[in-house]
Coordinates of N, CA and C in Angstrom, one line a residue:
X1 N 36.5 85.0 -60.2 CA 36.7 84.0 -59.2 C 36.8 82.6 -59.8
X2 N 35.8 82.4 -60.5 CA 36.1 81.3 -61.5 C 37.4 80.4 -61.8
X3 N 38.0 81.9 -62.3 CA 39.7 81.4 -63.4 C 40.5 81.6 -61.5
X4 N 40.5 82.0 -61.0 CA 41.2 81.5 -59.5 C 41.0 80.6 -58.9
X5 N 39.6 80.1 -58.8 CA 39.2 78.6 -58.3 C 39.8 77.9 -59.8
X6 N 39.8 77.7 -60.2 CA 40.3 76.6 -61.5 C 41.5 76.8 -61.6
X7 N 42.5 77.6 -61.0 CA 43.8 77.6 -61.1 C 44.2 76.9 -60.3
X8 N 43.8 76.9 -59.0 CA 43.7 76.8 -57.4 C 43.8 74.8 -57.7
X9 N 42.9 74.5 -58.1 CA 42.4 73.4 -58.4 C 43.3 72.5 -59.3
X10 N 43.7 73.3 -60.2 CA 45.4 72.7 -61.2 C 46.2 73.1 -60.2
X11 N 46.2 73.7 -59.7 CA 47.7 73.5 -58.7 C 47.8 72.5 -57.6
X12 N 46.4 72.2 -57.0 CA 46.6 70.9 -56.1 C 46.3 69.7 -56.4
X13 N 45.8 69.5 -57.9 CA 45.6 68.7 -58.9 C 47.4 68.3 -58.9
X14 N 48.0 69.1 -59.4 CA 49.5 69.3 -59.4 C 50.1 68.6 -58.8
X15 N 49.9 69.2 -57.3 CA 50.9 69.3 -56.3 C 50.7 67.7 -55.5
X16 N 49.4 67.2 -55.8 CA 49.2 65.9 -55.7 C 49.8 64.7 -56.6
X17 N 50.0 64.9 -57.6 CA 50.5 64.3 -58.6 C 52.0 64.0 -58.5
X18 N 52.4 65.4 -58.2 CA 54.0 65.5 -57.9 C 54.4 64.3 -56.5
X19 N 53.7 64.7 -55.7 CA 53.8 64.2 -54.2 C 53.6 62.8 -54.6
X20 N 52.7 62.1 -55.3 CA 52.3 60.7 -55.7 C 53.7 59.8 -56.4
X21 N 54.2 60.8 -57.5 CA 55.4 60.5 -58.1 C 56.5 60.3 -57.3
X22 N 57.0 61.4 -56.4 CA 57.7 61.5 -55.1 C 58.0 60.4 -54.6
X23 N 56.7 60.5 -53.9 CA 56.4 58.7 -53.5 C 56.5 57.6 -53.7
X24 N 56.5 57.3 -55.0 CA 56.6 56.4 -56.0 C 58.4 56.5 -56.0
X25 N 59.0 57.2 -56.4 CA 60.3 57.2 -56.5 C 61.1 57.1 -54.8
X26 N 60.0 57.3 -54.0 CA 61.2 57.3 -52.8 C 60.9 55.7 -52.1
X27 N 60.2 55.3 -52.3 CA 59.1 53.8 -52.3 C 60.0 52.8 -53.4
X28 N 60.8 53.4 -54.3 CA 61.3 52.5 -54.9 C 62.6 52.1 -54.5
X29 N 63.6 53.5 -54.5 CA 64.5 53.6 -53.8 C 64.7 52.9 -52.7
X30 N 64.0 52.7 -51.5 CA 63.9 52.0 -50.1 C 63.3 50.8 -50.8
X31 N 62.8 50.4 -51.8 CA 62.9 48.9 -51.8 C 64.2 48.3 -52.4
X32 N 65.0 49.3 -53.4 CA 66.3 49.1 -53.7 C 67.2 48.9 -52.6
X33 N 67.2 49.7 -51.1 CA 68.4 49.6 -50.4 C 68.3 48.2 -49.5
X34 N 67.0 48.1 -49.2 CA 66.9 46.8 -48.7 C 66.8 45.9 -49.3
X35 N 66.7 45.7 -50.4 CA 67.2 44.5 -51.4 C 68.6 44.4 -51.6
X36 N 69.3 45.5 -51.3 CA 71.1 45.9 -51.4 C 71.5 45.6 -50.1
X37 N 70.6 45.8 -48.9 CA 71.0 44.8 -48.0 C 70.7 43.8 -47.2
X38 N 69.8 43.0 -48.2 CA 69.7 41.7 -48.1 C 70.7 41.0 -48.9
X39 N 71.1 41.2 -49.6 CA 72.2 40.6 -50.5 C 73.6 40.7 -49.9
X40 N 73.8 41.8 -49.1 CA 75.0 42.3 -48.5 C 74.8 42.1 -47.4
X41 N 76.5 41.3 -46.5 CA 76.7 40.3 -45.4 C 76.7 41.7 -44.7
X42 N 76.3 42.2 -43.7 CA 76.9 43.4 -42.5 C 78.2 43.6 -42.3
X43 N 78.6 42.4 -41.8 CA 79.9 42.3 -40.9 C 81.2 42.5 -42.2
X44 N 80.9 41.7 -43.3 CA 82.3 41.9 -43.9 C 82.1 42.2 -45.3
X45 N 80.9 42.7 -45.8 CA 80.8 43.0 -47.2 C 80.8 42.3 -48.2
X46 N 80.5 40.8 -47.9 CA 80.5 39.9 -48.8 C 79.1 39.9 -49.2
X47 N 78.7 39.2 -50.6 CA 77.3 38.9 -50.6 C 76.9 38.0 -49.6
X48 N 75.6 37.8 -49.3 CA 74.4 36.8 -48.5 C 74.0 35.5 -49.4
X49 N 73.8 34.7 -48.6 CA 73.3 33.8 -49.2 C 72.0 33.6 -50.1
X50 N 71.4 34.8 -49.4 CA 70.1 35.4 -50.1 C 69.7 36.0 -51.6
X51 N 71.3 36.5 -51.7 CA 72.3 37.1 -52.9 C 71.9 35.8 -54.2
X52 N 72.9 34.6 -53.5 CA 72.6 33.5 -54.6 C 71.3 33.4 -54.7
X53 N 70.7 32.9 -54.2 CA 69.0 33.1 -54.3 C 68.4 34.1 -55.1
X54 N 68.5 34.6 -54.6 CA 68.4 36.5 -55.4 C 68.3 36.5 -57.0
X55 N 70.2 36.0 -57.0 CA 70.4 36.7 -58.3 C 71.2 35.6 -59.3
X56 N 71.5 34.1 -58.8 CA 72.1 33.9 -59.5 C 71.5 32.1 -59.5
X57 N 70.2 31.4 -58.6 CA 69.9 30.6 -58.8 C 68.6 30.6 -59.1
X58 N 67.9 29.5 -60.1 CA 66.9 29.7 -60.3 C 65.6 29.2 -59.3
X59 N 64.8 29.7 -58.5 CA 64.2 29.3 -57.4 C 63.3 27.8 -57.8
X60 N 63.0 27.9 -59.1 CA 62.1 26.7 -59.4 C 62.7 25.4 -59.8
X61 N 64.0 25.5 -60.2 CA 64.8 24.3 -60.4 C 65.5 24.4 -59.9
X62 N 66.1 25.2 -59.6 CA 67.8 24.9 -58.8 C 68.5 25.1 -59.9
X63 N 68.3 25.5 -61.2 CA 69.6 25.6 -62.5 C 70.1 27.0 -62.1
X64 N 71.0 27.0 -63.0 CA 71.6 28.8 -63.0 C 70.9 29.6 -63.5
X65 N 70.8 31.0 -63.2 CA 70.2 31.8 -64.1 C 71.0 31.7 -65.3
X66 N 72.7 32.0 -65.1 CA 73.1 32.5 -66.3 C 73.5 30.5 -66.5
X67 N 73.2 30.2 -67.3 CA 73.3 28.9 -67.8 C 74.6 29.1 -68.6
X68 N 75.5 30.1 -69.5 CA 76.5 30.0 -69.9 C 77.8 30.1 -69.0
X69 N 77.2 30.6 -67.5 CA 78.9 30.3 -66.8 C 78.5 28.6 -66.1
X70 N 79.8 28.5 -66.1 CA 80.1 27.4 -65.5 C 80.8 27.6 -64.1
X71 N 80.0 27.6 -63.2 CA 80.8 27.8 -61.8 C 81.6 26.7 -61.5
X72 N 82.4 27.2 -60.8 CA 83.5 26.2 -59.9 C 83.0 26.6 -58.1
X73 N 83.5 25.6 -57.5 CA 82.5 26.4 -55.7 C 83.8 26.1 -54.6
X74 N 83.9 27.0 -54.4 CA 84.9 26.2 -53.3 C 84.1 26.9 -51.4
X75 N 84.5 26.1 -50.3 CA 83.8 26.2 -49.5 C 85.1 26.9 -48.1
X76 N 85.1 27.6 -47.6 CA 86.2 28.1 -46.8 C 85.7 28.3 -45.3
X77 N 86.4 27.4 -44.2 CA 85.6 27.5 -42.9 C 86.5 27.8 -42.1
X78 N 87.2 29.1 -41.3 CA 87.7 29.3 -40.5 C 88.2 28.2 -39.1
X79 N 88.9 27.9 -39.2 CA 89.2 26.9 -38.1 C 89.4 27.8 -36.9
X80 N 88.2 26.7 -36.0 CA 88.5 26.9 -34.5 C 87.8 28.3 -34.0
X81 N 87.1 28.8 -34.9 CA 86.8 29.9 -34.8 C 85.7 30.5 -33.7
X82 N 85.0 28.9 -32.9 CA 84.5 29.2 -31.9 C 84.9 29.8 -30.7
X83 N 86.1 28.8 -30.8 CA 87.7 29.0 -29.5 C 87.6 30.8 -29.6
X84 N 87.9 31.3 -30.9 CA 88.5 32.6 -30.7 C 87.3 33.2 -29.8
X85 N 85.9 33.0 -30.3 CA 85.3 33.8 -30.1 C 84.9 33.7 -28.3
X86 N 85.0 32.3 -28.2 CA 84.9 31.9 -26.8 C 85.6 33.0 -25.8
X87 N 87.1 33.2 -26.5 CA 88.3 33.5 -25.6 C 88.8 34.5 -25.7
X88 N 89.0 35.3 -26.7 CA 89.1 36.7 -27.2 C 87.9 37.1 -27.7
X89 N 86.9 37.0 -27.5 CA 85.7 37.8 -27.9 C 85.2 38.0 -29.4
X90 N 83.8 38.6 -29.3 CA 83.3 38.7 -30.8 C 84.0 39.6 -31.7
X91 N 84.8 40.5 -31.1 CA 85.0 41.7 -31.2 C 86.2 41.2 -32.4
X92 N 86.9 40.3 -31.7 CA 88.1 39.5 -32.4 C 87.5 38.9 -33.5
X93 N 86.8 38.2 -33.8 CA 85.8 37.1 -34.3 C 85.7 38.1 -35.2
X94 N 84.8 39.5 -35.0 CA 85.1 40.1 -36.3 C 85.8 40.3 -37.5
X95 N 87.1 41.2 -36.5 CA 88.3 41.2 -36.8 C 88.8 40.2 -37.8
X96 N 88.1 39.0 -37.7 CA 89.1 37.9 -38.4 C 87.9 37.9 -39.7
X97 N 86.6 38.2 -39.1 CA 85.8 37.4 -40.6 C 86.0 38.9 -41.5
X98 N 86.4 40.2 -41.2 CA 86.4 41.5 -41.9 C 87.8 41.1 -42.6
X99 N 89.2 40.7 -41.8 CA 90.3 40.2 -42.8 C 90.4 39.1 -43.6
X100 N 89.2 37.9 -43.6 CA 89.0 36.9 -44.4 C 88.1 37.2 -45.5
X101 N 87.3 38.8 -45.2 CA 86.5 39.1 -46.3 C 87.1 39.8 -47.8
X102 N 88.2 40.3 -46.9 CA 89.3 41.3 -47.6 C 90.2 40.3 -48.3
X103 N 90.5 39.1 -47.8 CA 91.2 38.5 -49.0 C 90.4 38.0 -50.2
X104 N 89.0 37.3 -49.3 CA 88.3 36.8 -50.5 C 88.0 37.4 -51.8
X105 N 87.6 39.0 -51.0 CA 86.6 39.5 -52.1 C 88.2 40.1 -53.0
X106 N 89.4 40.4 -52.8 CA 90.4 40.3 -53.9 C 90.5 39.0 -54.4
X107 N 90.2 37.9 -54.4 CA 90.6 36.7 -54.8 C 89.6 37.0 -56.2
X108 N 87.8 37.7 -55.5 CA 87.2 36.8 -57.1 C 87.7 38.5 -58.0
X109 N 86.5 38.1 -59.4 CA 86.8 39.0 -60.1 C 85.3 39.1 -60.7
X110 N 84.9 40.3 -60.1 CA 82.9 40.2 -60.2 C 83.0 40.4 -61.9
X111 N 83.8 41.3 -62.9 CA 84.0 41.1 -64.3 C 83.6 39.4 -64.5
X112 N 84.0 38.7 -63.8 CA 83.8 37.5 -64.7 C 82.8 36.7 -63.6
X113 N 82.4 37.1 -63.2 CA 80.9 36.2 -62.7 C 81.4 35.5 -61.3
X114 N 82.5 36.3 -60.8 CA 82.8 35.7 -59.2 C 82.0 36.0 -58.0
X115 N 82.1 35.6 -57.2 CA 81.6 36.2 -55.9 C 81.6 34.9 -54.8
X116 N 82.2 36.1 -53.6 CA 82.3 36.0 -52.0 C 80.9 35.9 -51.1
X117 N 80.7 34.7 -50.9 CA 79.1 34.5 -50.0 C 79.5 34.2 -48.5
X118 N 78.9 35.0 -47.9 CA 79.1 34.8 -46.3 C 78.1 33.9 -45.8
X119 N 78.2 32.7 -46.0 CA 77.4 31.2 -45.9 C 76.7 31.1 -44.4
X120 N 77.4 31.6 -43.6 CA 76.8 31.7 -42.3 C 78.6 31.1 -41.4
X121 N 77.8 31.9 -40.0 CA 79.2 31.8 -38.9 C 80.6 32.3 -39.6
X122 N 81.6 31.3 -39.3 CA 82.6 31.5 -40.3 C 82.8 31.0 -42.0
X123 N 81.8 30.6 -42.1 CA 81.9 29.7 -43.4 C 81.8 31.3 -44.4
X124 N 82.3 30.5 -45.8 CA 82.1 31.6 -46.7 C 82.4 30.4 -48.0
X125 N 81.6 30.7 -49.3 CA 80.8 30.1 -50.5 C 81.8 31.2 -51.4
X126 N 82.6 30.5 -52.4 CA 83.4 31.4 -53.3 C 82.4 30.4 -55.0
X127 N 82.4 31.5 -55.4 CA 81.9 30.8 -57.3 C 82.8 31.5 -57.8
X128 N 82.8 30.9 -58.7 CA 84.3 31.1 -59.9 C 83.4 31.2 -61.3
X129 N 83.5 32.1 -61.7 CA 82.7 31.9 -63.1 C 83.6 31.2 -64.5
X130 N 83.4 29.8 -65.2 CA 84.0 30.2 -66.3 C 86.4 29.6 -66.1
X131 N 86.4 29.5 -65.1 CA 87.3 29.0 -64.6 C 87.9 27.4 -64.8
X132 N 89.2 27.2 -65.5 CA 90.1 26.1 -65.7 C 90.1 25.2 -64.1
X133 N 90.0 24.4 -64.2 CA 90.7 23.1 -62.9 C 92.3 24.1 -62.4
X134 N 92.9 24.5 -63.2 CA 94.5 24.8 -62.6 C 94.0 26.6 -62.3
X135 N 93.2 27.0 -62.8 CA 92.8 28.4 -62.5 C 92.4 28.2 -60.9
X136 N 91.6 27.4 -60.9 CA 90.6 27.1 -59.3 C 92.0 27.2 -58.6
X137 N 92.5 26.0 -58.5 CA 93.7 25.9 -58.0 C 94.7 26.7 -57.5
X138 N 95.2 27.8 -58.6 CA 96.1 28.8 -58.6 C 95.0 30.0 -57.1
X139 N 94.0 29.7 -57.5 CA 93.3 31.0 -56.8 C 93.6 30.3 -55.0
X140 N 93.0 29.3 -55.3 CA 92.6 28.7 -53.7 C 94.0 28.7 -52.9
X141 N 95.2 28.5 -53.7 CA 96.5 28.3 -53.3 C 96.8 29.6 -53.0
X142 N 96.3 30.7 -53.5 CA 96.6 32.1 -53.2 C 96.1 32.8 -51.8
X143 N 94.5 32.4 -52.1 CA 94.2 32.7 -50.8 C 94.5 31.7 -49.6
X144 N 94.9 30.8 -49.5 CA 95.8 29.8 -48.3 C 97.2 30.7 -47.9
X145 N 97.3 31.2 -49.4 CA 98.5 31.9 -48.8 C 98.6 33.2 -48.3
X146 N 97.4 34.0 -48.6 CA 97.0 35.2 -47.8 C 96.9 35.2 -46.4
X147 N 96.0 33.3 -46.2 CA 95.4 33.7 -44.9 C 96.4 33.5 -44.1
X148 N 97.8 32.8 -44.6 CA 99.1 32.6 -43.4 C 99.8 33.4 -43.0
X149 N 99.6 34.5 -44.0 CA 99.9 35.7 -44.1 C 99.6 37.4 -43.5
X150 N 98.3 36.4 -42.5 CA 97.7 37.2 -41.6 C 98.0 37.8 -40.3
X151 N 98.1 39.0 -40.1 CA 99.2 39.4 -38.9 C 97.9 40.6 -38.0
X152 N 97.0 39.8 -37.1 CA 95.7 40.4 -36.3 C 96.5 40.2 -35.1
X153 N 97.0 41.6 -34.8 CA 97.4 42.2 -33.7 C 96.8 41.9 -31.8
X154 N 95.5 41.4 -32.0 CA 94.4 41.5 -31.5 C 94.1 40.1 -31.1
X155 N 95.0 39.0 -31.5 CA 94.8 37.9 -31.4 C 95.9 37.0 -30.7
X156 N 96.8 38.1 -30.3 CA 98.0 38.0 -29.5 C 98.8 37.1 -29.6
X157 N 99.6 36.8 -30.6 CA 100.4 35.5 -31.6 C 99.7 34.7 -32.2
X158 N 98.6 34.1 -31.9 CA 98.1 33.2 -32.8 C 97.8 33.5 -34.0
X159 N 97.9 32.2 -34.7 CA 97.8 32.7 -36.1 C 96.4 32.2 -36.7
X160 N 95.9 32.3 -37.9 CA 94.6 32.1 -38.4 C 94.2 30.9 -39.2
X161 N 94.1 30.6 -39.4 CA 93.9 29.3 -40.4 C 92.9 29.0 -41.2
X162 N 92.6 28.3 -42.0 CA 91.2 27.5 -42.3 C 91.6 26.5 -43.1
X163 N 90.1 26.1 -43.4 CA 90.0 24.6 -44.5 C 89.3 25.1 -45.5
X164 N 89.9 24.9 -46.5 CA 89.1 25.1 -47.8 C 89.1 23.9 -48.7
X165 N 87.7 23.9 -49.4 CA 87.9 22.8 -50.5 C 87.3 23.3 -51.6
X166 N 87.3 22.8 -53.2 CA 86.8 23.3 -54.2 C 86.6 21.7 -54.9
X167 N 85.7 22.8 -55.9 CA 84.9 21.5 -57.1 C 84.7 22.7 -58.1
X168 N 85.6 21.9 -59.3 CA 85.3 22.1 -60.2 C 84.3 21.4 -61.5
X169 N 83.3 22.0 -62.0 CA 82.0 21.5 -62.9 C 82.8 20.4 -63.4
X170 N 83.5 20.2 -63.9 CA 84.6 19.2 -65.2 C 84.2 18.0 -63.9
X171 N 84.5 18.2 -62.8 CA 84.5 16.6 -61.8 C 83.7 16.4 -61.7
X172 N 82.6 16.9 -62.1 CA 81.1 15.9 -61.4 C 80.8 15.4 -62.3
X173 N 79.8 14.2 -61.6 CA 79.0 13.2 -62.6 C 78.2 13.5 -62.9
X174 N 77.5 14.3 -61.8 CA 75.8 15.0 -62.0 C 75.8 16.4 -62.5
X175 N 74.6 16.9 -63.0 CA 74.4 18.6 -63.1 C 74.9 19.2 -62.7
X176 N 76.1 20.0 -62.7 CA 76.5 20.9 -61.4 C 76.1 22.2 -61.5
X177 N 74.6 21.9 -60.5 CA 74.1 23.0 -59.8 C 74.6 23.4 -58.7
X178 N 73.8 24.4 -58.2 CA 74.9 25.1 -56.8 C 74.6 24.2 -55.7
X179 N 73.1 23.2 -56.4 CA 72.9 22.3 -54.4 C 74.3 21.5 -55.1
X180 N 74.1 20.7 -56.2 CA 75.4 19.3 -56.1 C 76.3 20.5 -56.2
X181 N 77.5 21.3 -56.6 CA 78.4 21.7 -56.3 C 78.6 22.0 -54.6
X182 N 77.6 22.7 -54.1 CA 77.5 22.6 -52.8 C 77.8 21.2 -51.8
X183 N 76.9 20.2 -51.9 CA 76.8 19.3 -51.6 C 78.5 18.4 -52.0

């Protein structure tokens, strides 16, 4: 009975250990997804602002993490976007931030340190990693020309619009961190 109680005893010795690990691995995982969607906007797939925070600003200075890109920032705010939502509904309002997500997130190129931030409401935060003054340019001109190019069924002739502006690091006077590029 001995060597059966002492088997008995390695096996729930075991089966505890296993379950602990388990644990441990499904405990990590679920803090993986929710950190994957805190960084990720719901509505349109862009990163969160939480995202920069996260992953790409330093919380104690404000410098970059990666100090070798040089971002460029440009700032994109749906015009009028209240009106839609006022008058065609959120449903619409979607509709418009899911096809402004879809141009954005082809504009950047995550290979080179881009990314689409859903800043809040209609606003949305583009970084450019590493990017020329006529590169910025070429891009922002592109997507101006996506968004005229917007055909939401659902909005019943009206067309879409916004205001975009950009700053490139080469123009500032100051550090260009993401508050002064922001700012």
């Amino acid at each position: 009975w001995s060597v059966v109680i002492l088997c008995v005893g390695a096996l729930a010795v075991a089966l505890l250990l296993s379950s602990n690990l388990a644990g441990r691995k499904m405990k990590k995982q679920m803090s993986e997804l929710f950190r994957e969607l805190a960084n990720t906007d719901s509505v349109t797939g862009c990163n969160s602002r939480h995202f920069v925070y996260e992953k790409l600003v330093n919380q104690e200075d404000g410098s970059w993490n990666y100090p070798e890109m040089k971002y460029s920032l440009a700032i994109l705010d749906v015009d009028h976007f209240k009106q839609v939502n006022d008058t065609l509904g959120h449903e619409v309002g979607d509709l418009i931030l899911q096809a402004m997500a879809k141009i954005l997130l082809n504009a950047v190129n995550r290979d080179k340190g881009d990314c689409a931030v859903r800043f809040g409401g209609d606003e949305f935060v583009l970084l450019f990693g590493n990017r020329t003054r006529d590169q910025l340019k070429d891009i922002l001109f592109h997507i101006l020309t996506s968004v005229r190019q917007l055909d939401i069924p659902e909005m019943k002739g009206s067309q879409v619009s916004v205001s975009i502006g950009g700053v490139h690091p080469d123009e500032m006077d100051v550090e260009p961190t993401y508050k002064a590029l922001l700012h």
